[in-house]
mmCIF file of C-alpha atoms in Angstrom:
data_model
loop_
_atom_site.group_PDB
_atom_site.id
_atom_site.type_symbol
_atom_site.label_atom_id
_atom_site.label_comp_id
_atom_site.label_asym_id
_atom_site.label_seq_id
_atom_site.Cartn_x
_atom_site.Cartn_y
_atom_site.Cartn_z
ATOM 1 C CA UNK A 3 121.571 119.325 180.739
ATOM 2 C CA UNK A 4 125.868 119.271 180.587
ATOM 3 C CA UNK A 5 126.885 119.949 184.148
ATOM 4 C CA UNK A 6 128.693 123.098 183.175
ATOM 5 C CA UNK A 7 131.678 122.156 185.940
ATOM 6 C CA UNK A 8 132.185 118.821 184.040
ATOM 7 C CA UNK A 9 132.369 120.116 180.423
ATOM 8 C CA UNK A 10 135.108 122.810 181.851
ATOM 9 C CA UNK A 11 137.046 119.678 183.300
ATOM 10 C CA UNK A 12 136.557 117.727 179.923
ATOM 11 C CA UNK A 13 138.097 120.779 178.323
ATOM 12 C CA UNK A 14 140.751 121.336 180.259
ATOM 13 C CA UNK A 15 142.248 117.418 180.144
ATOM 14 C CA UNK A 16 141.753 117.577 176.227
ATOM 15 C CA UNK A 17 143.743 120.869 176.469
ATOM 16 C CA UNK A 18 146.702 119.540 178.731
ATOM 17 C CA UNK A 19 146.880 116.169 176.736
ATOM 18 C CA UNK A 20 147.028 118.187 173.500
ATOM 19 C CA UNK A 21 149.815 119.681 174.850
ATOM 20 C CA UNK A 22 151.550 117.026 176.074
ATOM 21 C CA UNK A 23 151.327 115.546 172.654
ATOM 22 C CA UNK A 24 152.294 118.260 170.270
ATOM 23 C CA UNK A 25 154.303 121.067 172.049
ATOM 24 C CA UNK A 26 156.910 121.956 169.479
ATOM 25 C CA UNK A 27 160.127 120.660 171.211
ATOM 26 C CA UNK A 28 159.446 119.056 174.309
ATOM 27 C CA UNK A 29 155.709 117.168 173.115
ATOM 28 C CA UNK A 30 155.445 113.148 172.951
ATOM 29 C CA UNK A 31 155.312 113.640 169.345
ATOM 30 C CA UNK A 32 158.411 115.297 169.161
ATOM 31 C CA UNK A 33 160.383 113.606 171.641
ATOM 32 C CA UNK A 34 159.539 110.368 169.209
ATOM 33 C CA UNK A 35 160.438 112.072 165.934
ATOM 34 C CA UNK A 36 163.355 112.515 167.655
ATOM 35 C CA UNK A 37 163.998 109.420 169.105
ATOM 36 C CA UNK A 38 163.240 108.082 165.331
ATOM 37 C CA UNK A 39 165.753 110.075 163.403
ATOM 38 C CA UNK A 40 163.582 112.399 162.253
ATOM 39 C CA UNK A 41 164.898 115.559 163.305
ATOM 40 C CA UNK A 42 168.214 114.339 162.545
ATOM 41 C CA UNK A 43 167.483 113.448 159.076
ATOM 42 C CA UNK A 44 166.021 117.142 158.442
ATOM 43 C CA UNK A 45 169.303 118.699 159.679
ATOM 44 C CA UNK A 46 171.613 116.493 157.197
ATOM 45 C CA UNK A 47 169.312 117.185 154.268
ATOM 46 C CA UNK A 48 169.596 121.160 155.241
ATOM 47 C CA UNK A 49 173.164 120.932 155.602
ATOM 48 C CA UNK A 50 173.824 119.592 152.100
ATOM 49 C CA UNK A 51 171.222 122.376 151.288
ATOM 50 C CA UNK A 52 173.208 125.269 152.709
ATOM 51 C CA UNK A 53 176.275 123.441 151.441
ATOM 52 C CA UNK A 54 174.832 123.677 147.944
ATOM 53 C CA UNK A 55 173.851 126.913 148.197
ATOM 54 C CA UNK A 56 177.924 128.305 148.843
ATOM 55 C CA UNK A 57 178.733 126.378 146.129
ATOM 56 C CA UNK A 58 176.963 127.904 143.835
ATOM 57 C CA UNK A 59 177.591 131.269 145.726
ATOM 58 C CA UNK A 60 180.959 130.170 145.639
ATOM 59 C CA UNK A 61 181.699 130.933 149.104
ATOM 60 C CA UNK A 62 183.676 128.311 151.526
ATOM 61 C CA UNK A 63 181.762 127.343 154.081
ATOM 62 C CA UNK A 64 182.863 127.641 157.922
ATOM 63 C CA UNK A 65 181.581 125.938 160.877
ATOM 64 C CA UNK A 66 180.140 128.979 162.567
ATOM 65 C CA UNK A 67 178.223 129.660 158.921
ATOM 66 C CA UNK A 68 176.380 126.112 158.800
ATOM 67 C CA UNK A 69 176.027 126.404 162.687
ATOM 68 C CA UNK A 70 173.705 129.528 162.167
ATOM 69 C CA UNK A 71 172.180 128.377 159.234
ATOM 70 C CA UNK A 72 170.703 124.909 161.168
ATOM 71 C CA UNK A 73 170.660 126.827 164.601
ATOM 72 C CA UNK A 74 172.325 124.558 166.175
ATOM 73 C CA UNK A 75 176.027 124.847 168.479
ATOM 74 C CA UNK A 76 179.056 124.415 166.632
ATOM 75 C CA UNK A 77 179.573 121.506 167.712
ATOM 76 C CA UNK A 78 176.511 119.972 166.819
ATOM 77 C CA UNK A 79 177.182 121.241 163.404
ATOM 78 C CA UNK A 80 180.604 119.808 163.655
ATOM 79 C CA UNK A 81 179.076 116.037 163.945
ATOM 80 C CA UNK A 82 176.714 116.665 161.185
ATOM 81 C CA UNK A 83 179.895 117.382 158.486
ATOM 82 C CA UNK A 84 181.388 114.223 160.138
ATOM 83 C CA UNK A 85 178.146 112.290 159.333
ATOM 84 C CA UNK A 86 178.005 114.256 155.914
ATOM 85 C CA UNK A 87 181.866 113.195 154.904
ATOM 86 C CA UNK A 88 181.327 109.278 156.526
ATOM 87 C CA UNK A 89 178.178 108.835 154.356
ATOM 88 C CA UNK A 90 180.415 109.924 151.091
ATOM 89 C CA UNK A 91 178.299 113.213 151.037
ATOM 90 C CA UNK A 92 180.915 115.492 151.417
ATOM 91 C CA UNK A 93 184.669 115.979 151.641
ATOM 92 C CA UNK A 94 186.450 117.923 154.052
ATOM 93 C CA UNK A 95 189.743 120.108 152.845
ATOM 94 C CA UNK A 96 191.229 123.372 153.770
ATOM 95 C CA UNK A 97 188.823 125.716 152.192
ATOM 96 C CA UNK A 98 186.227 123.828 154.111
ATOM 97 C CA UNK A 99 183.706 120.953 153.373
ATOM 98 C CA UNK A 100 182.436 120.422 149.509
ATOM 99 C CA UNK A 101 179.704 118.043 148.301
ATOM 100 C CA UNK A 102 180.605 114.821 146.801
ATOM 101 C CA UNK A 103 178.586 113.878 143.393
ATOM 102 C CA UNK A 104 175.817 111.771 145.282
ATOM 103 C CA UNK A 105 175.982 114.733 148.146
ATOM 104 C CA UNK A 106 174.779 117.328 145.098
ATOM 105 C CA UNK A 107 172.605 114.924 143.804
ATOM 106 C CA UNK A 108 170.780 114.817 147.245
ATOM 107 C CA UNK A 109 170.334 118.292 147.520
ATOM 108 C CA UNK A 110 168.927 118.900 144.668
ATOM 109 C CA UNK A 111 166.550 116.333 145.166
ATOM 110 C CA UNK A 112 165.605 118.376 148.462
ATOM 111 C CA UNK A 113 166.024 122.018 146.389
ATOM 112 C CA UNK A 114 163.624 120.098 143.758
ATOM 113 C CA UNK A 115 160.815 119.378 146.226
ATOM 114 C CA UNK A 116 161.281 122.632 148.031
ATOM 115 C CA UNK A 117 160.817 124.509 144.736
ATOM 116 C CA UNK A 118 158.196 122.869 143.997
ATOM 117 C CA UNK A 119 156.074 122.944 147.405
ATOM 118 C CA UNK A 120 156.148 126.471 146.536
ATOM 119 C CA UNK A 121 154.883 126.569 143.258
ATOM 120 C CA UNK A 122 151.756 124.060 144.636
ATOM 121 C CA UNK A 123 151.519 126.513 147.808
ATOM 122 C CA UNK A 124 151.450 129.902 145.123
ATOM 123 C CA UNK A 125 149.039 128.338 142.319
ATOM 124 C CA UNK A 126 146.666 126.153 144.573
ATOM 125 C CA UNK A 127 146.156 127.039 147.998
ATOM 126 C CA UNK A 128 145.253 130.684 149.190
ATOM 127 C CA UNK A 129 148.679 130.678 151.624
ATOM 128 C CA UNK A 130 150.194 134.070 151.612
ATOM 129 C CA UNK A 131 153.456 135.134 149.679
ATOM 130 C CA UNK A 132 155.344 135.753 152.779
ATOM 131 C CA UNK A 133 154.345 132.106 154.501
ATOM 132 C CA UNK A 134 155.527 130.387 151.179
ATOM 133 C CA UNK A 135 159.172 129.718 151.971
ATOM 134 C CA UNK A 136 158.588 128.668 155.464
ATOM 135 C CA UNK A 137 155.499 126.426 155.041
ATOM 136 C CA UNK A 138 157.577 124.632 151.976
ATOM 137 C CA UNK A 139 161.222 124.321 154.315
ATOM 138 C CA UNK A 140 158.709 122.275 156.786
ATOM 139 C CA UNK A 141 156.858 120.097 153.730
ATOM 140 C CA UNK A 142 160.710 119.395 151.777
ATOM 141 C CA UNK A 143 161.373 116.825 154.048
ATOM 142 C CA UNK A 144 157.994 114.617 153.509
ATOM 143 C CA UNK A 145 158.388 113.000 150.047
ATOM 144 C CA UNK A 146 159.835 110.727 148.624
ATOM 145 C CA UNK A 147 161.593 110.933 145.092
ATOM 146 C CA UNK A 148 158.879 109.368 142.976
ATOM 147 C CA UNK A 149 155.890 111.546 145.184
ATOM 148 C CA UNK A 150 158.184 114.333 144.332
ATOM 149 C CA UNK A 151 157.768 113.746 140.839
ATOM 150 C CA UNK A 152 154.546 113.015 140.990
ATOM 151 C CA UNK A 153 154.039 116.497 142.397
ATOM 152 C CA UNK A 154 156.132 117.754 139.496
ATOM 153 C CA UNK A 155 153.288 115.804 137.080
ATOM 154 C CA UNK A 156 150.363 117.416 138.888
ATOM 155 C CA UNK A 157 151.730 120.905 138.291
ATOM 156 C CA UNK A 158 152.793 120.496 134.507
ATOM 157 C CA UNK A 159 156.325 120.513 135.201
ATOM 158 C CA UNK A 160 157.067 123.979 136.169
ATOM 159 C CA UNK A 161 160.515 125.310 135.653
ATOM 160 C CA UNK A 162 160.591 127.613 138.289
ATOM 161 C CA UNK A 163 159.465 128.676 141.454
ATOM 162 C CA UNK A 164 157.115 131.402 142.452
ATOM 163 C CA UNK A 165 160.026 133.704 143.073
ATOM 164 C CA UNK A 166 161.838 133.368 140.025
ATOM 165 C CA UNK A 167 164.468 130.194 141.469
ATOM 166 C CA UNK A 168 165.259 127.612 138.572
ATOM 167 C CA UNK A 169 163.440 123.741 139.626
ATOM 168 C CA UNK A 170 165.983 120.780 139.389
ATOM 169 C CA UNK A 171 164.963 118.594 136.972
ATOM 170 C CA UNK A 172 164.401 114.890 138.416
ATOM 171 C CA UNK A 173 167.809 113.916 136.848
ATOM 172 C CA UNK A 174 169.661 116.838 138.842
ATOM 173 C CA UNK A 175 169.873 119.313 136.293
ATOM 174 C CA UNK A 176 169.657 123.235 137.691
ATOM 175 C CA UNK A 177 170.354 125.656 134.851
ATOM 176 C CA UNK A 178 172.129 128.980 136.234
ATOM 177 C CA UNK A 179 169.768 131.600 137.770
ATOM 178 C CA UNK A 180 170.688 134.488 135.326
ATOM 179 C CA UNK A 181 170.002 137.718 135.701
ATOM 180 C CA UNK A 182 171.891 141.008 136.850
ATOM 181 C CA UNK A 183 171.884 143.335 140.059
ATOM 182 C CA UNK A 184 169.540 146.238 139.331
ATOM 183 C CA UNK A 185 172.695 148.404 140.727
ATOM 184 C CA UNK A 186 174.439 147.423 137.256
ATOM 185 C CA UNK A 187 171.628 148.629 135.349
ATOM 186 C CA UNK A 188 172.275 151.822 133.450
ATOM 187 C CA UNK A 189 169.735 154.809 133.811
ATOM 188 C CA UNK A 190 166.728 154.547 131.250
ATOM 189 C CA UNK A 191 166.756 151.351 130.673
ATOM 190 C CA UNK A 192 163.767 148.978 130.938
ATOM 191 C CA UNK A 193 164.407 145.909 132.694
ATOM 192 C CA UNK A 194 162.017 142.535 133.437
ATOM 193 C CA UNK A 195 162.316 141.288 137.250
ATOM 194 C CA UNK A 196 162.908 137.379 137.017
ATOM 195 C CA UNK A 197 163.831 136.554 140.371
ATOM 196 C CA UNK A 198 162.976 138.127 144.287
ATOM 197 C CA UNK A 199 165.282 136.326 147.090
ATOM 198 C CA UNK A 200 163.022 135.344 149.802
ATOM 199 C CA UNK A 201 165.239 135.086 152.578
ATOM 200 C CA UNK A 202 165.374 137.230 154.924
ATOM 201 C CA UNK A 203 161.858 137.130 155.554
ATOM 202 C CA UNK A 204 161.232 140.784 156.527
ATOM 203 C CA UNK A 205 163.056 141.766 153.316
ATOM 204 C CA UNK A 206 160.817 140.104 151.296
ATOM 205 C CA UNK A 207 157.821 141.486 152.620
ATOM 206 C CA UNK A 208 159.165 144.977 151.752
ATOM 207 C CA UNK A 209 159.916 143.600 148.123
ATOM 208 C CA UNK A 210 156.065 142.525 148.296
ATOM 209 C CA UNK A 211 155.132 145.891 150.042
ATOM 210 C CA UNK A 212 156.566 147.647 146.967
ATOM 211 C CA UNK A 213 154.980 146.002 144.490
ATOM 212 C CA UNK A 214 156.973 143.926 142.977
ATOM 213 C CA UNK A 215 157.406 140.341 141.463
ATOM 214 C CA UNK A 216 158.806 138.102 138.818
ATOM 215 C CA UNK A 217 157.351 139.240 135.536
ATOM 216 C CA UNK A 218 156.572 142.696 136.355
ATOM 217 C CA UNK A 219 158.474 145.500 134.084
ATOM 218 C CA UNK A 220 159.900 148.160 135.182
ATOM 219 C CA UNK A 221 162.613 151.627 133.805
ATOM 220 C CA UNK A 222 165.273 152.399 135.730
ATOM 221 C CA UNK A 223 165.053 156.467 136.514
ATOM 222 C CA UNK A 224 167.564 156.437 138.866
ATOM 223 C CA UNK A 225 170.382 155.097 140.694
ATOM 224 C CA UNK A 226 172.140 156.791 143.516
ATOM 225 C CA UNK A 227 173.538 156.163 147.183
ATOM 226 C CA UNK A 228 170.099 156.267 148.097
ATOM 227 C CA UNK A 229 169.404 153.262 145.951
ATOM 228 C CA UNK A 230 167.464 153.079 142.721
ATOM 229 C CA UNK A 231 164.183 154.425 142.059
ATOM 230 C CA UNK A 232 161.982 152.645 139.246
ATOM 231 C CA UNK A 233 159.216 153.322 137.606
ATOM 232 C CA UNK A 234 156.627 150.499 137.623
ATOM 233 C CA UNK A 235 152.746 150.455 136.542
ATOM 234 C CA UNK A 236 151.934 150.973 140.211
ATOM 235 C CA UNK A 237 154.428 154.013 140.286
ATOM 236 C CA UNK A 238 157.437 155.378 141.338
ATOM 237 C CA UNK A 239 159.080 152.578 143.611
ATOM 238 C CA UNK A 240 162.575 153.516 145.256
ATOM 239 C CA UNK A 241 164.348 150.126 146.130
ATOM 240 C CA UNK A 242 167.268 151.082 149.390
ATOM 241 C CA UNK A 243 170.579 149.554 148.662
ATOM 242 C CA UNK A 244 170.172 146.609 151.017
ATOM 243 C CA UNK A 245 167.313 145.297 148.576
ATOM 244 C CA UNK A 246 168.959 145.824 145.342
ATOM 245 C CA UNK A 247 170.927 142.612 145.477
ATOM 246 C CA UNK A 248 167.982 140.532 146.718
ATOM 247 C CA UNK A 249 166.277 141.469 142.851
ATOM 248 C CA UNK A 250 167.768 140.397 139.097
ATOM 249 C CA UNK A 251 166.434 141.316 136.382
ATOM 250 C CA UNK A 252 167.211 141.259 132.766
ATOM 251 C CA UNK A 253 167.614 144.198 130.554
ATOM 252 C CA UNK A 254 164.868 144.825 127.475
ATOM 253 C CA UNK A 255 165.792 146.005 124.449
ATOM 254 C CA UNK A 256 166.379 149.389 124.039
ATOM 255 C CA UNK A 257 162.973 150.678 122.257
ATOM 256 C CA UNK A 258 161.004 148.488 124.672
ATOM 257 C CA UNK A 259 158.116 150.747 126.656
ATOM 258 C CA UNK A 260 156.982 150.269 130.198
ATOM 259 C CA UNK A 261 153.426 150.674 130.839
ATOM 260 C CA UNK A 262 153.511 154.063 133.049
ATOM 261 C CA UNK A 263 150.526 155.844 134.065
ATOM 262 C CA UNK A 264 148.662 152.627 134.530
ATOM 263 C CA UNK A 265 145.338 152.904 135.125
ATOM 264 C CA UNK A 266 143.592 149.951 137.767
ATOM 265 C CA UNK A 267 140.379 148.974 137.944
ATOM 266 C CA UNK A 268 139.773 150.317 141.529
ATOM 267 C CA UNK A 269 140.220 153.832 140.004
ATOM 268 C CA UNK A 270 137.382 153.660 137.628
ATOM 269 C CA UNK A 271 133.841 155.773 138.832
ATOM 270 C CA UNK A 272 130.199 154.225 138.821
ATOM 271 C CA UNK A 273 128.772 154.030 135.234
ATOM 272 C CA UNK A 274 132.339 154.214 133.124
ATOM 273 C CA UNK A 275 133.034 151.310 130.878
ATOM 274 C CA UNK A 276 136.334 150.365 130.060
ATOM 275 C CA UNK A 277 138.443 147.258 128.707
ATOM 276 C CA UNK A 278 140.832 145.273 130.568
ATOM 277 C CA UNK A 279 144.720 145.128 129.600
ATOM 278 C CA UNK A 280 145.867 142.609 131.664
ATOM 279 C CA UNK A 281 146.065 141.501 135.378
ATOM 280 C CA UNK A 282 149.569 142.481 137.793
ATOM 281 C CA UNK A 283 152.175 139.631 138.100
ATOM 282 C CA UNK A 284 151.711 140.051 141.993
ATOM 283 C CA UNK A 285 148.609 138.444 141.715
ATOM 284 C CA UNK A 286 149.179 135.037 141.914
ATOM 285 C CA UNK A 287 147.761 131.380 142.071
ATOM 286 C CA UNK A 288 143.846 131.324 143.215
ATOM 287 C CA UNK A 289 143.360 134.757 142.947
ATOM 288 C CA UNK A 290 144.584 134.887 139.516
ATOM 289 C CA UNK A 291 142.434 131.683 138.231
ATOM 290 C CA UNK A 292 139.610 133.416 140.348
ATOM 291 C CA UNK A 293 139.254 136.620 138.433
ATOM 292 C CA UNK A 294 140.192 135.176 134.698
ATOM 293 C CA UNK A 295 137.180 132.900 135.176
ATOM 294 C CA UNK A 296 135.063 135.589 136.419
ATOM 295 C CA UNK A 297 136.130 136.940 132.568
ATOM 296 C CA UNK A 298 138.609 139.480 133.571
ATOM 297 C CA UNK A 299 140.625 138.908 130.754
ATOM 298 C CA UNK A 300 142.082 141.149 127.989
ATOM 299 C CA UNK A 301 139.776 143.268 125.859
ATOM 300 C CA UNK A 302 136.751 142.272 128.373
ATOM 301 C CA UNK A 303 134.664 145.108 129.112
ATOM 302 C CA UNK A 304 133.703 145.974 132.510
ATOM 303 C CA UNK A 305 131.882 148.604 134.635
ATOM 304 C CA UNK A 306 131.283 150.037 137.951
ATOM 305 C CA UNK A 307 128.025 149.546 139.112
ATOM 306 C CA UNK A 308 127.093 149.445 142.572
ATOM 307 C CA UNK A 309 129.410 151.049 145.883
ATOM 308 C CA UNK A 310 128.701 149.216 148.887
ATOM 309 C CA UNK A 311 128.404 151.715 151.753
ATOM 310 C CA UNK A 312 131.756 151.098 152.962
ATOM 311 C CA UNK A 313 133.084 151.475 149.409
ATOM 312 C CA UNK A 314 134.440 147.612 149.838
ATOM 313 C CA UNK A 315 133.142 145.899 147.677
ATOM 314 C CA UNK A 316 132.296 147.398 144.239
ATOM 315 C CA UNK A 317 129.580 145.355 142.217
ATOM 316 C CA UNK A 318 131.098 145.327 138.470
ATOM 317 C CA UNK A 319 128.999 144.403 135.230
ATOM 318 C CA UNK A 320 131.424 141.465 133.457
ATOM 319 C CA UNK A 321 129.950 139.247 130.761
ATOM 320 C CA UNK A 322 126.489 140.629 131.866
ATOM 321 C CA UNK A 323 126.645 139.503 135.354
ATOM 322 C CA UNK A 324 127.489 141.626 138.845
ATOM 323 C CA UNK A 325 130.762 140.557 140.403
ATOM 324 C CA UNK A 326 131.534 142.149 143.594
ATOM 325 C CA UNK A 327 135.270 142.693 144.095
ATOM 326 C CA UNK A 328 137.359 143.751 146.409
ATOM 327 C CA UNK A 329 139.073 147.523 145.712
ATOM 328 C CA UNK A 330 142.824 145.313 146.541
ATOM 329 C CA UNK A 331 141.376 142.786 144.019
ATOM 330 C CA UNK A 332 140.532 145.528 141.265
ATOM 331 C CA UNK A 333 143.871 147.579 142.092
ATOM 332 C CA UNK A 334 145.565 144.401 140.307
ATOM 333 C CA UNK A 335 143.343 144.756 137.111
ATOM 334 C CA UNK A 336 145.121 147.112 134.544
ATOM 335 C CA UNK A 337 142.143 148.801 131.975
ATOM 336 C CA UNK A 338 142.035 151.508 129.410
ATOM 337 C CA UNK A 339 139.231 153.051 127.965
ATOM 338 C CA UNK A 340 138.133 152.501 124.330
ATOM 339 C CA UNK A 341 139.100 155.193 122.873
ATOM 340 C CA UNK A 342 142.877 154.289 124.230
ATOM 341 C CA UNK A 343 142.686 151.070 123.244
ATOM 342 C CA UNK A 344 141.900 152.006 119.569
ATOM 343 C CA UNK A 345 144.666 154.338 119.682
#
């Protein structure tokens, strides 16, 4: 029999040593990454990232900007440019620092594994759309050029990101985002959202919260001071005016039709059969694959059979087989009835 007093010992040294070991900042493992370069490495390779990203915002960039950007002092920030402009990176003028050729080159390289981190993170693993950016700003710094491409390969050479941001091609090439503010969007238009800005965090997950995502359609109903309202298949979504310039869209021809009054799986009673019409662009990666090879696909009938007593799950008949879903799976499943359909 485990002396119970020993096993509580045992525990407790495993638990300090882990410690020791891997405390973010002050752990043996981090004390040697930095003692290797490591950490200083990352905070070049973001600095010619943030640089990149003024110049195509084309903003300078000041001291106190890149300083808040790497969280580090000023001054800290100050030796990085100097190591940026003595490596041939960047240049340093009145307007501020600018990237060199091979400085752009680099950054892209780091954009380009970024990008895609987050396409692998969106279509293969079950990693949440809010934990996307920040799980892929930690795995940027891991590969090398060729595993980068290699990465590319394994994905089928995606051209952009799971929000809608353009992927450098392995020769540097970054096509312009494209895309306009919804606030420039007349009333009663329909519009297509290509990209969502990720960044700030908490403003994403209200961009989420709402519904939306790269793909979806939308009309315009409304644009005031209070911001501008949309109609979506979900609904009526009113975006506030610090999130309209974190969404671009493009603008659909003029006798293109938004799917309103959509109708979602979820909504459908016990014993009513109806066809699928498609599946929500904010269902993404796993998910997605999951419930097109469970044959939710278009023109697929399905019905409600079975209500667990909680009402979560519902057992549906697909392909003559009972899948039991979710009710926030089958709220991203879009069906009509037959009749409709025909129509």
């Amino acid at each position: 029999m485990v002396d119970p007093v020993l096993a509580l010992s045992v525990f407790f040294v495993l638990s300090m040593a882990t410690v020791l070991l891997f405390w973010p900042r002050w752990g043996l493992v981090a004390r040697l990454r930095r003692g290797s370069g490591w950490d200083e490495r990352i905070q070049l390779e973001d600095a010619l990232k943030h640089l990149h990203l003024r110049e195509r915002q084309q903003a300078p960039t000041t001291l106190e900007d890149l300083a808040g950007k790497l969280e580090v002092s000023t001054g800290r920030a100050a030796t990085i440019l100097v190591q940026l402009v003595e490596a041939g990176l960047a240049t340093a003028g009145d307007d501020g620092p600018s990237l060199t050729d091979e400085g752009r080159s680099l950054a892209r390289q780091t954009i380009r594994t970024h990008r895609l981190w987050e396409r692998w993170l969106a279509d293969r693993t079950g990693v949440r759309a809010e934990d996307w950016h920040s799980e892929a700003e930690r795995m940027e710094h891991t590969l090398t050029a060729e595993e980068t491409d290699r990465l590319a390969s394994r994905l089928g050479h995606p051209r952009y990101d799971p929000h809608g941001d353009p992927i450098p091609t392995s020769g540097g090439e970054l096509p312009p985002l494209g895309g306009r503010s919804l606030r420039t969007i007349p009333e009663g238009r329909a519009v297509r959202i290509l990209h969502l800005e990720d960044e700030p965090r908490e403003l994403y997950l209200k961009l989420l919260d709402l519904g939306l995502a790269p793909g979806l359609t939308a009309e315009v109903l409304e644009s005031s001071k209070r911001g501008v309202l949309l109609r979506t298949p979900e609904g009526e979504r009113l975006l506030e005016p610090v999130a309209l310039g974190h969404v671009s869209v493009e603008v659909l021809p003029l006798d293109s039709e938004v799917e309103t009054d959509r109708r979602s799986l979820a909504e459908v009673p016990v014993g009513e059969a109806v066809l699928v019409t498609g599946i929500s662009p904010a269902c993404q990666g796993p998910q997605r694959r999951r419930l097109l090879d469970l044959g939710l696909v278009r023109g697929a009938t399905v019905t409600p059979e079975l209500v667990s007593t909680s009402k979560d799950p519902v057992a549906y008949r697909i392909r003559g087989a009972l899948i039991a879903l979710r009710r926030d799976q089958a709220r991203w499943i879009s069906v009509t009835t037959a009749s409709d359909a025909a129509a």
